[in-house]
Amino acid sequence: MCAKTAPSLKYKRVVLKLSGEVLRGKGSETIDAAILERMCEQVKEIHDLGVQVCVVIGGGNIFRGLQGAKRGVDRTTGDYMGMLATVINGLAIMDCLEKMGVKTRVQSAIPMNQIAEPFIMRRAMRHLEKGRVVIFVAGTGNPYFSTDTTAALRASELHADIIMKATKVDGIYDKDPKKHADAVKYDELTFIDALKQRLNVMDSTAFSLCLDNNVPILVFNLDDEHAIRKAVAGDKIGTLVHG
Ligand code: UDP
């Protein structure tokens, strides 16, 4: 267990999936310093409550393999570029959290000893027990995967209570809320409902990992103040997809 226990919390070990896009501001900056700080404050908030926190960071604000492929970059090469992009974001999060006094460890799925530990499940577990925030970078280390799949994989390996997927929308809707004014937001859904209605919760590889291993997914908007704290306390925010 971590140093400070938090019995009133609904979730005690969480995998927070942050897409790279969340880090991008309205301007041209790939990593907006103010957004980064607000995001890390939210992580610190639940960490201080005693929640064991893993962060899986995406790279979409810098590079995505699929985007590269459209411009003629070999898909596998592009995916490695995307994975390296997640390392840049992960280091930014590490730096920001450490400056706030939160102890962190970065674990990379692609060995790069000078800047991150290799991913070792048991070591990650130990860091969590010692109250360190573990930041997973370089995705799964394999091309043709995503950081959503990384989150599903790490959550399964580490027996996390939930994946919290921060997005730019505040949950899952029956249709695109940007295009349809009458779109209805779901508070809760089962995996089967989401499949039947073909709702795009995560990519299919990530989704089926969560389904098979019964890892609930909370989709929520990080712009909500204290969103993560509310979520770990069990308040109704976003959309919860469960077994
Ligand atoms: N990526 C990959 N394998 C992985 C994780 C990521 O090849 O296991 C590559 C892929 O090109 C992806 C990019 O890294 O597009 C950035 O990750 P992702 O698109 O998941 O980031 P996000 O959309 O969450 O910012």
Coordinates of C-alpha atoms and ligand atoms in Angstrom, one line a residue:
M1 CA 0.0 0.0 0.0
C2 CA 1.1 3.6 -0.4
A3 CA 2.3 5.6 2.6
K4 CA -1.0 7.5 3.0
T5 CA -4.1 5.4 2.6
A6 CA -7.3 6.9 1.4
P7 CA -10.2 4.7 2.5
S8 CA -12.9 7.0 1.3
L9 CA -11.7 7.0 -2.3
K10 CA -13.5 4.9 -4.9
Y11 CA -10.3 4.3 -6.9
K12 CA -7.0 3.8 -5.2
R13 CA -4.8 2.8 -8.2
V14 CA -5.5 4.7 -11.4
V15 CA -4.0 4.8 -14.9
L16 CA -4.5 8.3 -16.2
K17 CA -4.4 8.4 -20.0
L18 CA -3.6 11.9 -21.2
S19 CA -3.7 12.4 -24.9
G20 CA -0.9 14.6 -26.3
E21 CA -3.6 16.9 -27.7
V22 CA -4.6 17.9 -24.2
L23 CA -1.1 19.5 -23.8
R24 CA -1.5 21.6 -26.9
G25 CA -2.7 25.2 -26.3
K26 CA -4.8 27.3 -28.6
G27 CA -1.6 28.8 -30.0
S28 CA 1.1 27.1 -31.9
E29 CA 3.0 25.7 -28.9
T30 CA 3.1 21.9 -28.8
I31 CA 3.3 21.9 -25.0
D32 CA 1.5 24.8 -23.4
A33 CA 3.1 25.6 -20.1
A34 CA 0.0 26.8 -18.4
I35 CA -2.0 23.7 -19.5
L36 CA 0.8 21.4 -18.4
E37 CA 0.9 23.1 -15.0
R38 CA -2.9 22.8 -14.5
M39 CA -2.8 19.2 -15.6
C40 CA 0.0 18.4 -13.1
E41 CA -1.8 20.2 -10.3
Q42 CA -4.7 17.8 -10.8
V43 CA -2.3 14.8 -10.7
K44 CA -0.7 16.2 -7.6
E45 CA -4.2 16.7 -6.0
I46 CA -5.0 13.0 -6.2
H47 CA -1.5 11.9 -5.4
D48 CA -1.6 13.9 -2.2
L49 CA -4.9 12.1 -1.3
G50 CA -2.9 8.8 -1.4
V51 CA -4.1 7.6 -4.8
Q52 CA -1.5 5.5 -6.6
V53 CA -1.1 7.3 -10.0
C54 CA 0.3 6.0 -13.3
V55 CA 0.3 8.4 -16.2
V56 CA 0.2 7.2 -19.8
I57 CA 1.0 10.1 -22.1
G58 CA 0.2 10.3 -25.8
G59 CA 2.2 12.1 -28.5
G60 CA -0.5 13.4 -30.8
N61 CA 0.5 17.0 -30.2
I62 CA 3.9 16.3 -31.8
F63 CA 3.6 13.3 -34.1
R64 CA 1.3 10.4 -35.0
G65 CA 2.4 7.5 -37.2
L66 CA -0.8 7.7 -39.3
Q67 CA -0.3 11.4 -40.0
G68 CA 3.2 10.7 -41.1
A69 CA 2.1 7.8 -43.4
K70 CA -0.2 10.3 -45.2
R71 CA 2.8 12.4 -46.0
G72 CA 4.8 9.4 -47.2
V73 CA 6.7 8.4 -44.0
D74 CA 6.9 4.6 -43.6
R75 CA 4.2 3.6 -41.1
T76 CA 6.6 1.8 -38.8
T77 CA 9.1 4.6 -38.8
G78 CA 6.3 7.1 -38.2
D79 CA 5.0 5.1 -35.3
Y80 CA 8.5 5.1 -33.7
M81 CA 8.5 8.9 -34.2
G82 CA 5.2 9.0 -32.4
M83 CA 6.5 6.9 -29.6
L84 CA 9.5 9.3 -29.2
A85 CA 7.0 12.1 -29.1
T86 CA 5.4 10.6 -26.0
V87 CA 8.9 10.6 -24.4
I88 CA 9.1 14.3 -24.9
N89 CA 5.7 14.8 -23.3
G90 CA 6.5 12.4 -20.5
L91 CA 9.7 14.3 -19.6
A92 CA 7.7 17.6 -19.5
I93 CA 5.2 16.0 -17.1
M94 CA 8.0 14.6 -15.0
D95 CA 9.8 18.0 -14.7
C96 CA 6.6 19.8 -13.9
L97 CA 5.5 17.3 -11.2
E98 CA 8.9 17.2 -9.6
K99 CA 8.9 21.0 -9.4
M100 CA 5.7 20.7 -7.5
G101 CA 7.3 18.4 -5.0
V102 CA 5.8 15.1 -6.4
K103 CA 8.3 12.3 -6.7
T104 CA 8.1 10.6 -10.1
R105 CA 9.7 7.9 -12.2
V106 CA 9.6 7.7 -16.0
Q107 CA 9.5 4.2 -17.4
S108 CA 10.0 3.7 -21.1
A109 CA 8.9 0.8 -23.3
I110 CA 11.9 1.5 -25.5
P111 CA 15.2 1.3 -23.6
M112 CA 16.8 4.7 -23.3
N113 CA 18.8 4.4 -20.1
Q114 CA 20.0 8.0 -19.8
I115 CA 16.6 9.5 -19.6
A116 CA 14.2 6.8 -18.3
E117 CA 14.0 3.5 -16.5
P118 CA 13.0 0.5 -18.7
F119 CA 9.4 -0.6 -18.1
I120 CA 9.5 -3.3 -15.4
M121 CA 6.1 -4.2 -14.1
R122 CA 7.3 -5.2 -10.6
R123 CA 9.4 -2.1 -10.3
A124 CA 6.5 0.1 -11.3
M125 CA 4.4 -1.5 -8.7
R126 CA 7.1 -0.8 -6.1
H127 CA 7.2 2.9 -7.1
L128 CA 3.5 3.2 -6.7
E129 CA 3.6 1.6 -3.3
K130 CA 6.3 4.2 -2.3
G131 CA 4.0 7.0 -3.4
R132 CA 5.8 7.9 -6.7
V133 CA 3.9 8.8 -9.8
V134 CA 4.9 6.5 -12.6
I135 CA 4.9 8.0 -16.1
F136 CA 4.9 5.5 -18.9
V137 CA 6.4 6.7 -22.2
A138 CA 7.1 5.2 -25.6
G139 CA 3.7 3.5 -25.7
T140 CA 3.8 -0.3 -25.8
G141 CA 7.2 -0.1 -27.7
N142 CA 5.5 -1.6 -30.8
P143 CA 4.4 0.1 -34.0
Y144 CA 0.7 -0.2 -35.0
F145 CA -0.4 0.3 -31.4
S146 CA -1.6 3.4 -29.6
T147 CA -1.2 4.9 -26.2
D148 CA -4.8 4.0 -25.4
T149 CA -3.7 0.4 -25.8
T150 CA -0.7 1.2 -23.6
A151 CA -3.1 2.4 -20.9
A152 CA -5.2 -0.7 -21.2
L153 CA -2.1 -2.9 -21.1
R154 CA -0.5 -1.2 -18.1
A155 CA -3.8 -1.0 -16.2
S156 CA -4.2 -4.8 -16.7
E157 CA -0.7 -5.6 -15.7
L158 CA -0.7 -3.4 -12.6
H159 CA -4.3 -4.3 -11.6
A160 CA -5.4 -0.7 -11.7
D161 CA -8.9 0.1 -10.5
I162 CA -9.7 2.2 -13.6
I163 CA -8.4 4.0 -16.6
M164 CA -9.2 7.6 -16.6
K165 CA -9.1 8.9 -20.1
A166 CA -8.9 12.7 -20.3
T167 CA -10.3 14.1 -23.6
K168 CA -11.5 17.4 -25.0
V169 CA -15.2 16.3 -24.6
D170 CA -16.9 15.7 -21.3
G171 CA -17.9 12.1 -21.9
I172 CA -19.4 9.7 -24.4
Y173 CA -22.4 10.8 -26.5
D174 CA -24.8 8.8 -28.7
K175 CA -23.7 11.0 -31.6
D176 CA -21.1 13.6 -32.2
P177 CA -22.0 16.6 -30.0
K178 CA -20.1 19.0 -32.2
K179 CA -22.4 18.1 -35.2
H180 CA -25.7 17.3 -33.4
A181 CA -27.3 19.7 -31.0
D182 CA -29.5 16.9 -29.7
A183 CA -26.7 14.5 -28.8
V184 CA -27.2 12.8 -25.5
K185 CA -24.4 12.1 -23.0
Y186 CA -24.2 8.8 -21.2
D187 CA -23.4 8.8 -17.5
E188 CA -22.7 5.1 -17.6
L189 CA -22.4 2.3 -20.2
T190 CA -21.6 -1.4 -20.2
F191 CA -18.8 -2.6 -22.5
I192 CA -21.5 -4.5 -24.4
D193 CA -23.7 -1.4 -24.9
A194 CA -20.7 0.5 -26.2
L195 CA -19.9 -2.3 -28.6
K196 CA -23.5 -2.7 -29.8
Q197 CA -23.9 1.1 -30.4
R198 CA -20.5 1.2 -32.0
L199 CA -19.4 4.1 -29.7
N200 CA -15.9 5.1 -30.1
V201 CA -14.6 4.9 -26.6
M202 CA -11.0 3.8 -27.5
D203 CA -9.5 2.1 -30.5
S204 CA -10.6 -1.5 -30.8
T205 CA -7.4 -3.1 -29.5
A206 CA -7.5 -1.0 -26.4
F207 CA -11.2 -1.5 -25.9
S208 CA -11.0 -5.3 -26.2
L209 CA -8.2 -5.4 -23.7
C210 CA -10.3 -3.5 -21.2
L211 CA -13.3 -5.7 -21.9
D212 CA -11.3 -9.0 -21.6
N213 CA -9.6 -7.9 -18.3
N214 CA -12.6 -6.0 -17.0
V215 CA -10.9 -2.7 -16.6
P216 CA -13.4 0.2 -16.3
I217 CA -12.8 3.3 -18.4
L218 CA -13.9 6.8 -17.4
V219 CA -14.0 9.3 -20.2
F220 CA -14.0 12.8 -18.9
N221 CA -12.9 16.4 -19.7
L222 CA -9.8 17.6 -17.9
D223 CA -10.8 21.2 -18.2
D224 CA -13.3 20.7 -15.4
E225 CA -11.7 22.0 -12.3
H226 CA -10.7 19.2 -9.9
A227 CA -12.1 16.7 -12.4
I228 CA -9.7 13.9 -11.5
R229 CA -10.2 14.4 -7.7
K230 CA -14.0 14.3 -8.2
A231 CA -13.6 11.1 -10.3
V232 CA -11.5 9.3 -7.7
A233 CA -14.0 10.2 -5.0
G234 CA -16.7 8.5 -7.1
D235 CA -18.6 11.7 -8.1
K236 CA -20.5 11.5 -11.3
I237 CA -18.4 13.1 -14.0
G238 CA -17.9 12.1 -17.6
T239 CA -19.0 8.6 -18.8
L240 CA -18.1 5.4 -17.0
V241 CA -17.8 2.3 -19.2
H242 CA -17.7 -0.9 -17.2
G243 CA -18.3 -4.6 -17.2
Ligands
UDP1 N1 2.5 4.7 -31.0 C1 2.9 3.4 -31.4 N2 2.8 2.3 -30.5 C2 2.3 2.5 -29.3 C3 1.9 3.8 -28.9 C4 2.0 4.9 -29.7 O1 3.3 3.2 -32.5 O2 2.3 1.5 -28.5 C5 2.7 5.8 -31.9 C6 1.6 5.9 -32.9 O3 2.2 6.4 -34.1 C7 0.8 7.0 -32.3 C8 1.8 7.9 -31.7 O4 2.8 7.0 -31.2 O5 0.0 7.7 -33.3 C9 1.3 8.8 -30.6 O6 0.4 8.1 -29.7 P1 -1.2 8.3 -29.7 O7 -1.7 8.6 -31.1 O8 -1.8 7.2 -29.0 O9 -1.2 9.7 -28.8 P2 -2.5 10.6 -28.4 O10 -3.5 10.5 -29.5 O11 -3.0 9.9 -27.2 O12 -1.9 11.9 -28.2

